[in-house]
GROMACS .gro file of C-alpha atoms in nm:
model
  491
    1UNK     CA    1  -0.003   0.022   0.002
    2UNK     CA    2   0.110   0.381  -0.081
    3UNK     CA    3   0.292   0.550   0.233
    4UNK     CA    4   0.023   0.780   0.226
    5UNK     CA    5  -0.252   0.515   0.277
    6UNK     CA    6  -0.464   0.646   0.617
    7UNK     CA    7  -0.290   0.531   0.958
    8UNK     CA    8  -0.285   0.319   1.136
    9UNK     CA    9  -0.333  -0.008   0.972
   10UNK     CA   10  -0.490  -0.287   1.159
   11UNK     CA   11  -0.324  -0.649   1.145
   12UNK     CA   12  -0.536  -0.926   1.300
   13UNK     CA   13  -0.306  -1.207   1.417
   14UNK     CA   14  -0.483  -1.571   1.438
   15UNK     CA   15  -0.250  -1.859   1.360
   16UNK     CA   16   0.048  -1.632   1.234
   17UNK     CA   17   0.207  -1.533   1.585
   18UNK     CA   18   0.531  -1.422   1.437
   19UNK     CA   19   0.704  -1.143   1.250
   20UNK     CA   20   0.910  -1.329   0.989
   21UNK     CA   21   0.752  -1.440   0.690
   22UNK     CA   22   0.440  -1.272   0.745
   23UNK     CA   23   0.272  -1.158   0.436
   24UNK     CA   24  -0.040  -1.007   0.579
   25UNK     CA   25   0.161  -0.820   0.860
   26UNK     CA   26   0.435  -0.691   0.609
   27UNK     CA   27   0.131  -0.551   0.382
   28UNK     CA   28   0.000  -0.363   0.703
   29UNK     CA   29   0.339  -0.234   0.793
   30UNK     CA   30   0.385  -0.081   0.463
   31UNK     CA   31   0.093   0.116   0.514
   32UNK     CA   32   0.227   0.348   0.785
   33UNK     CA   33   0.177   0.288   1.177
   34UNK     CA   34   0.032  -0.029   1.265
   35UNK     CA   35  -0.188  -0.162   1.529
   36UNK     CA   36  -0.178  -0.540   1.603
   37UNK     CA   37  -0.476  -0.717   1.742
   38UNK     CA   38  -0.553  -1.084   1.850
   39UNK     CA   39  -0.891  -1.220   1.970
   40UNK     CA   40  -1.016  -1.485   2.178
   41UNK     CA   41  -1.331  -1.524   1.963
   42UNK     CA   42  -1.657  -1.619   2.083
   43UNK     CA   43  -1.818  -1.673   1.749
   44UNK     CA   44  -2.076  -1.937   1.688
   45UNK     CA   45  -1.950  -2.193   1.504
   46UNK     CA   46  -1.590  -2.166   1.591
   47UNK     CA   47  -1.434  -2.489   1.804
   48UNK     CA   48  -1.290  -2.384   2.120
   49UNK     CA   49  -0.917  -2.443   2.158
   50UNK     CA   50  -0.777  -2.729   2.375
   51UNK     CA   51  -0.620  -2.680   2.708
   52UNK     CA   52  -0.257  -2.781   2.578
   53UNK     CA   53  -0.258  -2.555   2.304
   54UNK     CA   54  -0.394  -2.292   2.472
   55UNK     CA   55  -0.087  -2.296   2.754
   56UNK     CA   56   0.128  -2.304   2.453
   57UNK     CA   57  -0.053  -1.984   2.287
   58UNK     CA   58  -0.030  -1.788   2.607
   59UNK     CA   59   0.347  -1.782   2.590
   60UNK     CA   60   0.377  -1.747   2.225
   61UNK     CA   61   0.148  -1.424   2.242
   62UNK     CA   62   0.360  -1.293   2.515
   63UNK     CA   63   0.674  -1.321   2.314
   64UNK     CA   64   0.475  -1.189   2.016
   65UNK     CA   65   0.410  -0.895   2.231
   66UNK     CA   66   0.754  -0.834   2.333
   67UNK     CA   67   0.864  -0.866   1.965
   68UNK     CA   68   0.615  -0.584   1.863
   69UNK     CA   69   0.715  -0.359   2.130
   70UNK     CA   70   1.077  -0.388   2.009
   71UNK     CA   71   0.969  -0.278   1.665
   72UNK     CA   72   0.768   0.021   1.786
   73UNK     CA   73   0.432  -0.134   1.776
   74UNK     CA   74   0.176  -0.301   2.025
   75UNK     CA   75  -0.025  -0.604   2.062
   76UNK     CA   76  -0.413  -0.557   2.174
   77UNK     CA   77  -0.553  -0.849   2.301
   78UNK     CA   78  -0.927  -0.871   2.272
   79UNK     CA   79  -1.208  -1.116   2.354
   80UNK     CA   80  -1.561  -1.144   2.215
   81UNK     CA   81  -1.730  -1.180   1.887
   82UNK     CA   82  -1.499  -1.106   1.611
   83UNK     CA   83  -1.785  -1.030   1.365
   84UNK     CA   84  -1.841  -0.725   1.529
   85UNK     CA   85  -1.536  -0.660   1.701
   86UNK     CA   86  -1.287  -0.610   1.410
   87UNK     CA   87  -1.494  -0.345   1.238
   88UNK     CA   88  -1.570  -0.161   1.566
   89UNK     CA   89  -1.187  -0.142   1.658
   90UNK     CA   90  -1.123  -0.031   1.277
   91UNK     CA   91  -1.344   0.217   1.322
   92UNK     CA   92  -1.235   0.337   1.669
   93UNK     CA   93  -0.892   0.387   1.560
   94UNK     CA   94  -0.955   0.522   1.218
   95UNK     CA   95  -0.817   0.251   1.044
   96UNK     CA   96  -0.823   0.262   0.656
   97UNK     CA   97  -0.665  -0.081   0.632
   98UNK     CA   98  -0.724  -0.400   0.777
   99UNK     CA   99  -0.503  -0.730   0.674
  100UNK     CA  100  -0.480  -1.075   0.795
  101UNK     CA  101  -0.380  -1.437   0.677
  102UNK     CA  102  -0.630  -1.666   0.558
  103UNK     CA  103  -0.761  -1.961   0.740
  104UNK     CA  104  -0.951  -2.284   0.569
  105UNK     CA  105  -1.191  -2.409   0.832
  106UNK     CA  106  -1.578  -2.372   0.667
  107UNK     CA  107  -1.692  -2.150   0.993
  108UNK     CA  108  -1.359  -1.948   0.980
  109UNK     CA  109  -1.421  -1.845   0.594
  110UNK     CA  110  -1.748  -1.764   0.635
  111UNK     CA  111  -1.698  -1.563   0.928
  112UNK     CA  112  -1.385  -1.381   0.725
  113UNK     CA  113  -1.589  -1.323   0.448
  114UNK     CA  114  -1.872  -1.159   0.624
  115UNK     CA  115  -1.601  -0.924   0.793
  116UNK     CA  116  -1.456  -0.857   0.480
  117UNK     CA  117  -1.819  -0.746   0.348
  118UNK     CA  118  -1.896  -0.537   0.676
  119UNK     CA  119  -1.523  -0.353   0.653
  120UNK     CA  120  -1.559  -0.274   0.259
  121UNK     CA  121  -1.896  -0.135   0.330
  122UNK     CA  122  -1.752   0.113   0.575
  123UNK     CA  123  -1.501   0.207   0.290
  124UNK     CA  124  -1.223   0.041   0.484
  125UNK     CA  125  -0.989  -0.182   0.272
  126UNK     CA  126  -0.894  -0.514   0.350
  127UNK     CA  127  -0.645  -0.765   0.231
  128UNK     CA  128  -0.592  -1.112   0.320
  129UNK     CA  129  -0.279  -1.339   0.219
  130UNK     CA  130  -0.159  -1.715   0.283
  131UNK     CA  131   0.075  -1.701   0.576
  132UNK     CA  132   0.016  -2.068   0.677
  133UNK     CA  133   0.075  -2.343   0.403
  134UNK     CA  134   0.306  -2.379   0.128
  135UNK     CA  135   0.020  -2.420  -0.147
  136UNK     CA  136  -0.352  -2.313  -0.060
  137UNK     CA  137  -0.615  -2.538  -0.091
  138UNK     CA  138  -0.793  -2.387  -0.391
  139UNK     CA  139  -0.458  -2.401  -0.622
  140UNK     CA  140  -0.426  -2.801  -0.635
  141UNK     CA  141  -0.682  -2.975  -0.848
  142UNK     CA  142  -0.737  -3.284  -1.033
  143UNK     CA  143  -0.729  -3.313  -1.377
  144UNK     CA  144  -1.084  -3.281  -1.375
  145UNK     CA  145  -1.073  -2.975  -1.168
  146UNK     CA  146  -1.185  -3.095  -0.830
  147UNK     CA  147  -1.013  -3.184  -0.510
  148UNK     CA  148  -0.763  -3.467  -0.477
  149UNK     CA  149  -0.864  -3.750  -0.253
  150UNK     CA  150  -0.522  -3.926  -0.244
  151UNK     CA  151  -0.217  -3.822  -0.090
  152UNK     CA  152   0.044  -3.928  -0.340
  153UNK     CA  153  -0.102  -3.747  -0.651
  154UNK     CA  154  -0.176  -3.481  -0.445
  155UNK     CA  155   0.178  -3.424  -0.333
  156UNK     CA  156   0.307  -3.488  -0.703
  157UNK     CA  157   0.063  -3.208  -0.823
  158UNK     CA  158   0.202  -2.960  -0.532
  159UNK     CA  159   0.578  -3.051  -0.617
  160UNK     CA  160   0.522  -2.991  -0.999
  161UNK     CA  161   0.287  -2.666  -0.962
  162UNK     CA  162   0.609  -2.432  -0.888
  163UNK     CA  163   0.864  -2.375  -0.642
  164UNK     CA  164   0.799  -2.285  -0.252
  165UNK     CA  165   0.762  -1.914  -0.232
  166UNK     CA  166   1.077  -1.728  -0.085
  167UNK     CA  167   0.980  -1.603   0.282
  168UNK     CA  168   0.987  -1.287   0.356
  169UNK     CA  169   1.190  -1.085   0.604
  170UNK     CA  170   1.021  -0.954   0.923
  171UNK     CA  171   0.970  -0.578   0.897
  172UNK     CA  172   1.247  -0.363   1.032
  173UNK     CA  173   1.021  -0.156   1.258
  174UNK     CA  174   0.693   0.019   1.265
  175UNK     CA  175   0.590   0.397   1.269
  176UNK     CA  176   0.486   0.486   1.600
  177UNK     CA  177   0.118   0.477   1.684
  178UNK     CA  178  -0.095   0.745   1.768
  179UNK     CA  179  -0.265   0.723   2.155
  180UNK     CA  180  -0.541   0.450   2.106
  181UNK     CA  181  -0.883   0.491   2.247
  182UNK     CA  182  -1.086   0.273   2.449
  183UNK     CA  183  -1.125  -0.039   2.241
  184UNK     CA  184  -1.439  -0.274   2.261
  185UNK     CA  185  -1.342  -0.602   2.413
  186UNK     CA  186  -1.001  -0.510   2.523
  187UNK     CA  187  -0.860  -0.739   2.813
  188UNK     CA  188  -0.519  -0.819   2.924
  189UNK     CA  189  -0.356  -1.167   2.818
  190UNK     CA  190  -0.379  -1.316   3.162
  191UNK     CA  191  -0.767  -1.250   3.136
  192UNK     CA  192  -0.807  -1.497   2.870
  193UNK     CA  193  -0.720  -1.780   3.136
  194UNK     CA  194  -0.507  -2.001   2.907
  195UNK     CA  195  -0.288  -2.101   3.179
  196UNK     CA  196  -0.383  -2.377   3.440
  197UNK     CA  197  -0.358  -2.317   3.785
  198UNK     CA  198  -0.537  -2.559   4.027
  199UNK     CA  199  -0.414  -2.811   3.947
  200UNK     CA  200  -0.099  -2.686   3.760
  201UNK     CA  201  -0.056  -2.956   3.492
  202UNK     CA  202   0.176  -2.780   3.301
  203UNK     CA  203   0.507  -2.870   3.427
  204UNK     CA  204   0.623  -3.096   3.163
  205UNK     CA  205   0.501  -2.851   2.898
  206UNK     CA  206   0.710  -2.574   3.071
  207UNK     CA  207   1.014  -2.841   3.031
  208UNK     CA  208   0.957  -2.916   2.672
  209UNK     CA  209   0.838  -2.614   2.517
  210UNK     CA  210   1.001  -2.276   2.429
  211UNK     CA  211   0.701  -2.095   2.242
  212UNK     CA  212   0.747  -1.797   2.033
  213UNK     CA  213   0.962  -1.709   1.729
  214UNK     CA  214   1.282  -1.778   1.923
  215UNK     CA  215   1.224  -2.094   2.066
  216UNK     CA  216   1.066  -2.231   1.734
  217UNK     CA  217   1.384  -2.114   1.521
  218UNK     CA  218   1.617  -2.288   1.805
  219UNK     CA  219   1.406  -2.611   1.751
  220UNK     CA  220   1.455  -2.618   1.393
  221UNK     CA  221   1.798  -2.514   1.406
  222UNK     CA  222   1.848  -2.818   1.628
  223UNK     CA  223   1.684  -3.092   1.398
  224UNK     CA  224   1.856  -2.944   1.100
  225UNK     CA  225   2.161  -3.022   1.294
  226UNK     CA  226   2.096  -3.321   1.460
  227UNK     CA  227   1.753  -3.532   1.381
  228UNK     CA  228   1.751  -3.461   1.013
  229UNK     CA  229   2.055  -3.720   0.994
  230UNK     CA  230   1.881  -4.063   0.932
  231UNK     CA  231   1.517  -3.914   0.918
  232UNK     CA  232   1.397  -4.133   0.642
  233UNK     CA  233   1.413  -4.413   0.897
  234UNK     CA  234   1.450  -4.274   1.231
  235UNK     CA  235   1.147  -4.049   1.209
  236UNK     CA  236   0.958  -4.416   1.297
  237UNK     CA  237   1.193  -4.414   1.613
  238UNK     CA  238   1.003  -4.283   1.942
  239UNK     CA  239   1.319  -4.383   2.144
  240UNK     CA  240   1.511  -4.152   1.913
  241UNK     CA  241   1.523  -3.760   1.875
  242UNK     CA  242   1.470  -3.809   1.490
  243UNK     CA  243   1.169  -3.564   1.470
  244UNK     CA  244   1.149  -3.203   1.414
  245UNK     CA  245   0.902  -3.149   1.701
  246UNK     CA  246   0.779  -2.840   1.500
  247UNK     CA  247   0.434  -2.913   1.494
  248UNK     CA  248   0.325  -2.677   1.772
  249UNK     CA  249   0.493  -2.410   1.641
  250UNK     CA  250   0.356  -2.437   1.279
  251UNK     CA  251   0.002  -2.486   1.452
  252UNK     CA  252   0.019  -2.160   1.625
  253UNK     CA  253   0.219  -2.005   1.360
  254UNK     CA  254   0.555  -1.872   1.534
  255UNK     CA  255   0.734  -2.013   1.267
  256UNK     CA  256   0.612  -2.031   0.875
  257UNK     CA  257   0.627  -2.348   0.701
  258UNK     CA  258   0.797  -2.158   0.402
  259UNK     CA  259   1.099  -2.062   0.640
  260UNK     CA  260   1.110  -2.437   0.763
  261UNK     CA  261   1.115  -2.554   0.387
  262UNK     CA  262   1.360  -2.274   0.301
  263UNK     CA  263   1.602  -2.337   0.567
  264UNK     CA  264   1.605  -2.713   0.532
  265UNK     CA  265   1.686  -2.651   0.158
  266UNK     CA  266   1.972  -2.408   0.247
  267UNK     CA  267   2.103  -2.651   0.540
  268UNK     CA  268   2.121  -2.916   0.255
  269UNK     CA  269   2.301  -2.713  -0.007
  270UNK     CA  270   2.531  -2.563   0.215
  271UNK     CA  271   2.632  -2.903   0.417
  272UNK     CA  272   2.494  -2.768   0.748
  273UNK     CA  273   2.325  -3.068   0.772
  274UNK     CA  274   2.433  -3.432   0.745
  275UNK     CA  275   2.060  -3.505   0.640
  276UNK     CA  276   2.066  -3.652   0.274
  277UNK     CA  277   1.828  -3.601  -0.010
  278UNK     CA  278   1.612  -3.907   0.106
  279UNK     CA  279   1.610  -3.759   0.441
  280UNK     CA  280   1.509  -3.403   0.323
  281UNK     CA  281   1.238  -3.547   0.098
  282UNK     CA  282   1.065  -3.756   0.358
  283UNK     CA  283   1.086  -3.466   0.594
  284UNK     CA  284   0.901  -3.240   0.289
  285UNK     CA  285   0.644  -3.521   0.237
  286UNK     CA  286   0.556  -3.485   0.587
  287UNK     CA  287   0.515  -3.132   0.529
  288UNK     CA  288   0.309  -3.217   0.224
  289UNK     CA  289   0.086  -3.432   0.464
  290UNK     CA  290  -0.013  -3.131   0.639
  291UNK     CA  291  -0.080  -2.961   0.309
  292UNK     CA  292  -0.294  -3.252   0.208
  293UNK     CA  293  -0.496  -3.219   0.525
  294UNK     CA  294  -0.586  -2.847   0.474
  295UNK     CA  295  -0.672  -2.945   0.126
  296UNK     CA  296  -0.939  -3.195   0.279
  297UNK     CA  297  -1.050  -2.950   0.539
  298UNK     CA  298  -1.107  -2.686   0.276
  299UNK     CA  299  -1.335  -2.890   0.055
  300UNK     CA  300  -1.480  -3.116   0.321
  301UNK     CA  301  -1.508  -2.860   0.626
  302UNK     CA  302  -1.720  -3.101   0.851
  303UNK     CA  303  -1.407  -3.325   0.847
  304UNK     CA  304  -1.382  -3.293   1.219
  305UNK     CA  305  -1.737  -3.456   1.311
  306UNK     CA  306  -1.857  -3.632   1.005
  307UNK     CA  307  -1.720  -3.957   0.828
  308UNK     CA  308  -1.568  -3.855   0.504
  309UNK     CA  309  -1.682  -4.175   0.365
  310UNK     CA  310  -2.067  -4.164   0.474
  311UNK     CA  311  -2.086  -4.537   0.475
  312UNK     CA  312  -1.894  -4.543   0.797
  313UNK     CA  313  -2.217  -4.386   0.965
  314UNK     CA  314  -2.314  -4.750   1.005
  315UNK     CA  315  -2.014  -4.875   1.175
  316UNK     CA  316  -2.101  -5.048   1.525
  317UNK     CA  317  -1.901  -4.871   1.748
  318UNK     CA  318  -1.881  -4.947   2.128
  319UNK     CA  319  -1.985  -4.741   2.419
  320UNK     CA  320  -1.722  -4.823   2.676
  321UNK     CA  321  -1.626  -4.532   2.910
  322UNK     CA  322  -1.386  -4.766   3.134
  323UNK     CA  323  -1.182  -4.870   2.821
  324UNK     CA  324  -1.164  -4.510   2.688
  325UNK     CA  325  -1.067  -4.370   3.065
  326UNK     CA  326  -0.788  -4.631   3.049
  327UNK     CA  327  -0.672  -4.558   2.700
  328UNK     CA  328  -0.670  -4.159   2.805
  329UNK     CA  329  -0.475  -4.246   3.133
  330UNK     CA  330  -0.213  -4.476   2.966
  331UNK     CA  331  -0.332  -4.760   3.163
  332UNK     CA  332  -0.439  -5.009   2.910
  333UNK     CA  333  -0.183  -5.262   2.978
  334UNK     CA  334   0.000  -5.250   2.636
  335UNK     CA  335   0.321  -5.077   2.727
  336UNK     CA  336   0.375  -4.888   2.376
  337UNK     CA  337   0.036  -4.729   2.418
  338UNK     CA  338   0.050  -4.660   2.759
  339UNK     CA  339   0.405  -4.474   2.707
  340UNK     CA  340   0.231  -4.269   2.413
  341UNK     CA  341  -0.072  -4.181   2.602
  342UNK     CA  342   0.120  -4.068   2.886
  343UNK     CA  343   0.371  -3.863   2.660
  344UNK     CA  344   0.103  -3.671   2.551
  345UNK     CA  345  -0.023  -3.592   2.912
  346UNK     CA  346   0.318  -3.496   3.044
  347UNK     CA  347   0.418  -3.304   2.725
  348UNK     CA  348   0.155  -3.220   2.506
  349UNK     CA  349   0.308  -3.396   2.221
  350UNK     CA  350   0.327  -3.764   2.096
  351UNK     CA  351   0.539  -3.906   1.864
  352UNK     CA  352   0.393  -3.986   1.506
  353UNK     CA  353   0.461  -4.327   1.479
  354UNK     CA  354   0.310  -4.377   1.836
  355UNK     CA  355  -0.008  -4.162   1.749
  356UNK     CA  356  -0.072  -4.418   1.479
  357UNK     CA  357  -0.032  -4.719   1.690
  358UNK     CA  358  -0.245  -4.547   1.994
  359UNK     CA  359  -0.518  -4.457   1.753
  360UNK     CA  360  -0.547  -4.783   1.582
  361UNK     CA  361  -0.569  -4.950   1.962
  362UNK     CA  362  -0.852  -4.711   2.019
  363UNK     CA  363  -1.062  -4.780   1.704
  364UNK     CA  364  -0.961  -5.128   1.643
  365UNK     CA  365  -0.895  -5.282   1.937
  366UNK     CA  366  -1.162  -5.093   2.182
  367UNK     CA  367  -1.404  -5.025   1.873
  368UNK     CA  368  -1.461  -4.671   2.003
  369UNK     CA  369  -1.522  -4.382   1.781
  370UNK     CA  370  -1.257  -4.219   1.631
  371UNK     CA  371  -1.422  -3.902   1.734
  372UNK     CA  372  -1.339  -3.958   2.106
  373UNK     CA  373  -0.999  -3.980   2.013
  374UNK     CA  374  -0.965  -3.691   1.816
  375UNK     CA  375  -1.153  -3.492   2.112
  376UNK     CA  376  -0.889  -3.606   2.350
  377UNK     CA  377  -0.587  -3.516   2.129
  378UNK     CA  378  -0.761  -3.183   2.051
  379UNK     CA  379  -0.749  -3.107   2.438
  380UNK     CA  380  -0.426  -3.240   2.511
  381UNK     CA  381  -0.208  -3.158   2.200
  382UNK     CA  382  -0.006  -2.872   2.186
  383UNK     CA  383  -0.010  -2.912   1.808
  384UNK     CA  384  -0.368  -2.944   1.773
  385UNK     CA  385  -0.450  -2.851   1.441
  386UNK     CA  386  -0.783  -2.846   1.296
  387UNK     CA  387  -0.653  -3.017   0.965
  388UNK     CA  388  -0.409  -3.255   1.080
  389UNK     CA  389  -0.556  -3.383   1.383
  390UNK     CA  390  -0.907  -3.461   1.182
  391UNK     CA  391  -0.743  -3.610   0.909
  392UNK     CA  392  -0.502  -3.847   1.057
  393UNK     CA  393  -0.787  -3.979   1.271
  394UNK     CA  394  -1.012  -4.063   0.982
  395UNK     CA  395  -0.691  -4.215   0.807
  396UNK     CA  396  -0.640  -4.466   1.087
  397UNK     CA  397  -1.025  -4.552   1.102
  398UNK     CA  398  -1.059  -4.621   0.743
  399UNK     CA  399  -1.308  -4.339   0.714
  400UNK     CA  400  -1.124  -4.091   0.561
  401UNK     CA  401  -0.948  -4.002   0.249
  402UNK     CA  402  -0.660  -4.242   0.121
  403UNK     CA  403  -0.725  -4.419   0.442
  404UNK     CA  404  -0.547  -4.707   0.578
  405UNK     CA  405  -0.743  -5.041   0.463
  406UNK     CA  406  -0.982  -5.169   0.757
  407UNK     CA  407  -0.742  -5.482   0.788
  408UNK     CA  408  -0.453  -5.290   0.886
  409UNK     CA  409  -0.473  -5.342   1.274
  410UNK     CA  410  -0.150  -5.231   1.457
  411UNK     CA  411  -0.036  -5.531   1.707
  412UNK     CA  412   0.067  -5.289   1.988
  413UNK     CA  413   0.315  -5.579   2.105
  414UNK     CA  414   0.532  -5.595   1.767
  415UNK     CA  415   0.499  -5.236   1.694
  416UNK     CA  416   0.670  -5.152   2.013
  417UNK     CA  417   0.946  -5.431   1.952
  418UNK     CA  418   1.013  -5.289   1.623
  419UNK     CA  419   0.993  -4.921   1.683
  420UNK     CA  420   1.135  -4.889   2.060
  421UNK     CA  421   1.355  -5.222   2.026
  422UNK     CA  422   1.524  -5.157   2.353
  423UNK     CA  423   1.231  -5.031   2.544
  424UNK     CA  424   1.360  -4.660   2.596
  425UNK     CA  425   1.065  -4.490   2.519
  426UNK     CA  426   0.857  -4.725   2.768
  427UNK     CA  427   1.110  -4.689   3.011
  428UNK     CA  428   1.086  -4.318   2.995
  429UNK     CA  429   0.737  -4.269   3.053
  430UNK     CA  430   0.593  -4.608   3.221
  431UNK     CA  431   0.876  -4.615   3.513
  432UNK     CA  432   0.666  -4.893   3.686
  433UNK     CA  433   0.809  -5.156   3.431
  434UNK     CA  434   1.109  -4.982   3.374
  435UNK     CA  435   1.348  -5.305   3.511
  436UNK     CA  436   1.204  -5.525   3.275
  437UNK     CA  437   1.472  -5.651   3.012
  438UNK     CA  438   1.387  -5.543   2.664
  439UNK     CA  439   1.261  -5.873   2.551
  440UNK     CA  440   0.996  -5.882   2.779
  441UNK     CA  441   0.914  -5.492   2.832
  442UNK     CA  442   0.659  -5.490   2.557
  443UNK     CA  443   0.485  -5.786   2.685
  444UNK     CA  444   0.524  -5.777   3.060
  445UNK     CA  445   0.233  -6.049   3.111
  446UNK     CA  446   0.449  -6.315   2.966
  447UNK     CA  447   0.748  -6.249   3.202
  448UNK     CA  448   0.803  -6.498   3.479
  449UNK     CA  449   0.730  -6.473   3.820
  450UNK     CA  450   1.092  -6.442   3.925
  451UNK     CA  451   1.138  -6.140   3.669
  452UNK     CA  452   0.844  -5.946   3.773
  453UNK     CA  453   0.908  -5.969   4.141
  454UNK     CA  454   1.265  -5.854   4.074
  455UNK     CA  455   1.130  -5.587   3.837
  456UNK     CA  456   0.907  -5.489   4.152
  457UNK     CA  457   0.606  -5.528   3.934
  458UNK     CA  458   0.259  -5.681   4.034
  459UNK     CA  459   0.038  -5.690   3.735
  460UNK     CA  460  -0.305  -5.578   3.808
  461UNK     CA  461  -0.174  -5.386   4.083
  462UNK     CA  462   0.130  -5.174   4.008
  463UNK     CA  463   0.075  -5.199   3.601
  464UNK     CA  464  -0.270  -5.350   3.461
  465UNK     CA  465  -0.310  -5.650   3.273
  466UNK     CA  466  -0.400  -5.590   2.894
  467UNK     CA  467  -0.745  -5.445   2.899
  468UNK     CA  468  -0.818  -5.679   2.608
  469UNK     CA  469  -0.680  -5.973   2.457
  470UNK     CA  470  -0.493  -5.851   2.094
  471UNK     CA  471  -0.597  -6.154   1.901
  472UNK     CA  472  -0.930  -6.127   2.043
  473UNK     CA  473  -0.973  -5.780   1.971
  474UNK     CA  474  -0.839  -5.807   1.588
  475UNK     CA  475  -1.097  -6.080   1.518
  476UNK     CA  476  -1.369  -5.864   1.672
  477UNK     CA  477  -1.234  -5.560   1.465
  478UNK     CA  478  -1.221  -5.748   1.139
  479UNK     CA  479  -1.581  -5.858   1.197
  480UNK     CA  480  -1.717  -5.526   1.249
  481UNK     CA  481  -1.561  -5.365   0.977
  482UNK     CA  482  -1.645  -5.664   0.728
  483UNK     CA  483  -2.002  -5.568   0.814
  484UNK     CA  484  -1.942  -5.239   0.657
  485UNK     CA  485  -2.050  -5.225   0.241
  486UNK     CA  486  -1.766  -5.313   0.028
  487UNK     CA  487  -1.734  -4.966  -0.093
  488UNK     CA  488  -1.674  -4.849   0.241
  489UNK     CA  489  -1.465  -5.166   0.387
  490UNK     CA  490  -1.228  -5.181   0.099
  491UNK     CA  491  -1.081  -4.811   0.109
   0.00000   0.00000   0.00000
């Protein structure tokens, strides 16, 4: 925008809590003085955020506010109906220009469209940009012009389209703001109630994460310097530091996916990483799954609550509150499942391979509706993402796009033995069985009594027996899935 454009401009932060590579923020900054806002939205139809991501969000917002102050601007925190607040705030400060980066859920898009219309009716210019994805969902189409439903051709289409756009540098500074009037809905960050108090369950989160741009960059550099080496195979090992753990940062946007892509390419080209071309391509394909999930969400906005394949609506889900609670608490008696669920509760994160194992266990061993698992992840993951979380749960259930076949039922014993061969991941999160030898740690019920005694284990007391037999659960699941019509079961 021209420098003579009326000031201040208004930038609305959503899932782009950064100054670096923020296209809409940069656009607002070029207009002159810039007021930045974040809204704790209460609009109807928007899904309330989960507790773990709320904790992460609080700290990311605090760091963002500090960064803006250093650049001469200010972050104003607001709470309420954004459809009303954004036009009112723009009018109150005399803004002639409003910007934001786009989001892709159905309710969010409808809301943004309505706000744009209201602003323009008041002769306030408004622009939105892509600050969240490599390729926007509407850019990628099948040869017939529709959405793509299988990951491989989707990712092939993405890579063939064009190179990933170069990230934008952070603004050097912002012109000084005029004094602000009283703003409707203004609150302090602490008023959002994002931090736990009684009880304070965030100790493990504080020990694991450093929200904000600096923490995100530190995490990325650490991955490029270490975990990327051997990533193509090591990403499946929860006992090794072989994943990027960038997902919470990408979810709140305190780093951009374009910056991650560019720095990874640069590290490979300059030899700053020991990762190979194969490692990098595998890492990029994982970023590609995130893109695919948003592609699905954009074209199928009810993905979080409705089966992508409608014939799964007749699936005979079980109602079993006790089994669901055992799964949530990491008390199923299957060590790799319990370790994953406890890692989630303690850190707000779970290794991706283990996510697949625990999801398969809930859906196929316990026959509990995938939506119950998706909801638990939504509340307990720092990286809770409206597209990734939903698409991944539907993938495991078999009800989603490009879904796992119904007969793929992970054996939690052999999965543990294959991907946590020494039992170190289990020992880290299930300490009550830590003294078992590696050959028994994934099947403690097979350990001789003498070994259990030496390890201080009393099955059924200090550690539960399996809530269900794997063999029986597998047969029950196969029968349940075979009851679906062929078009749904042979996905």
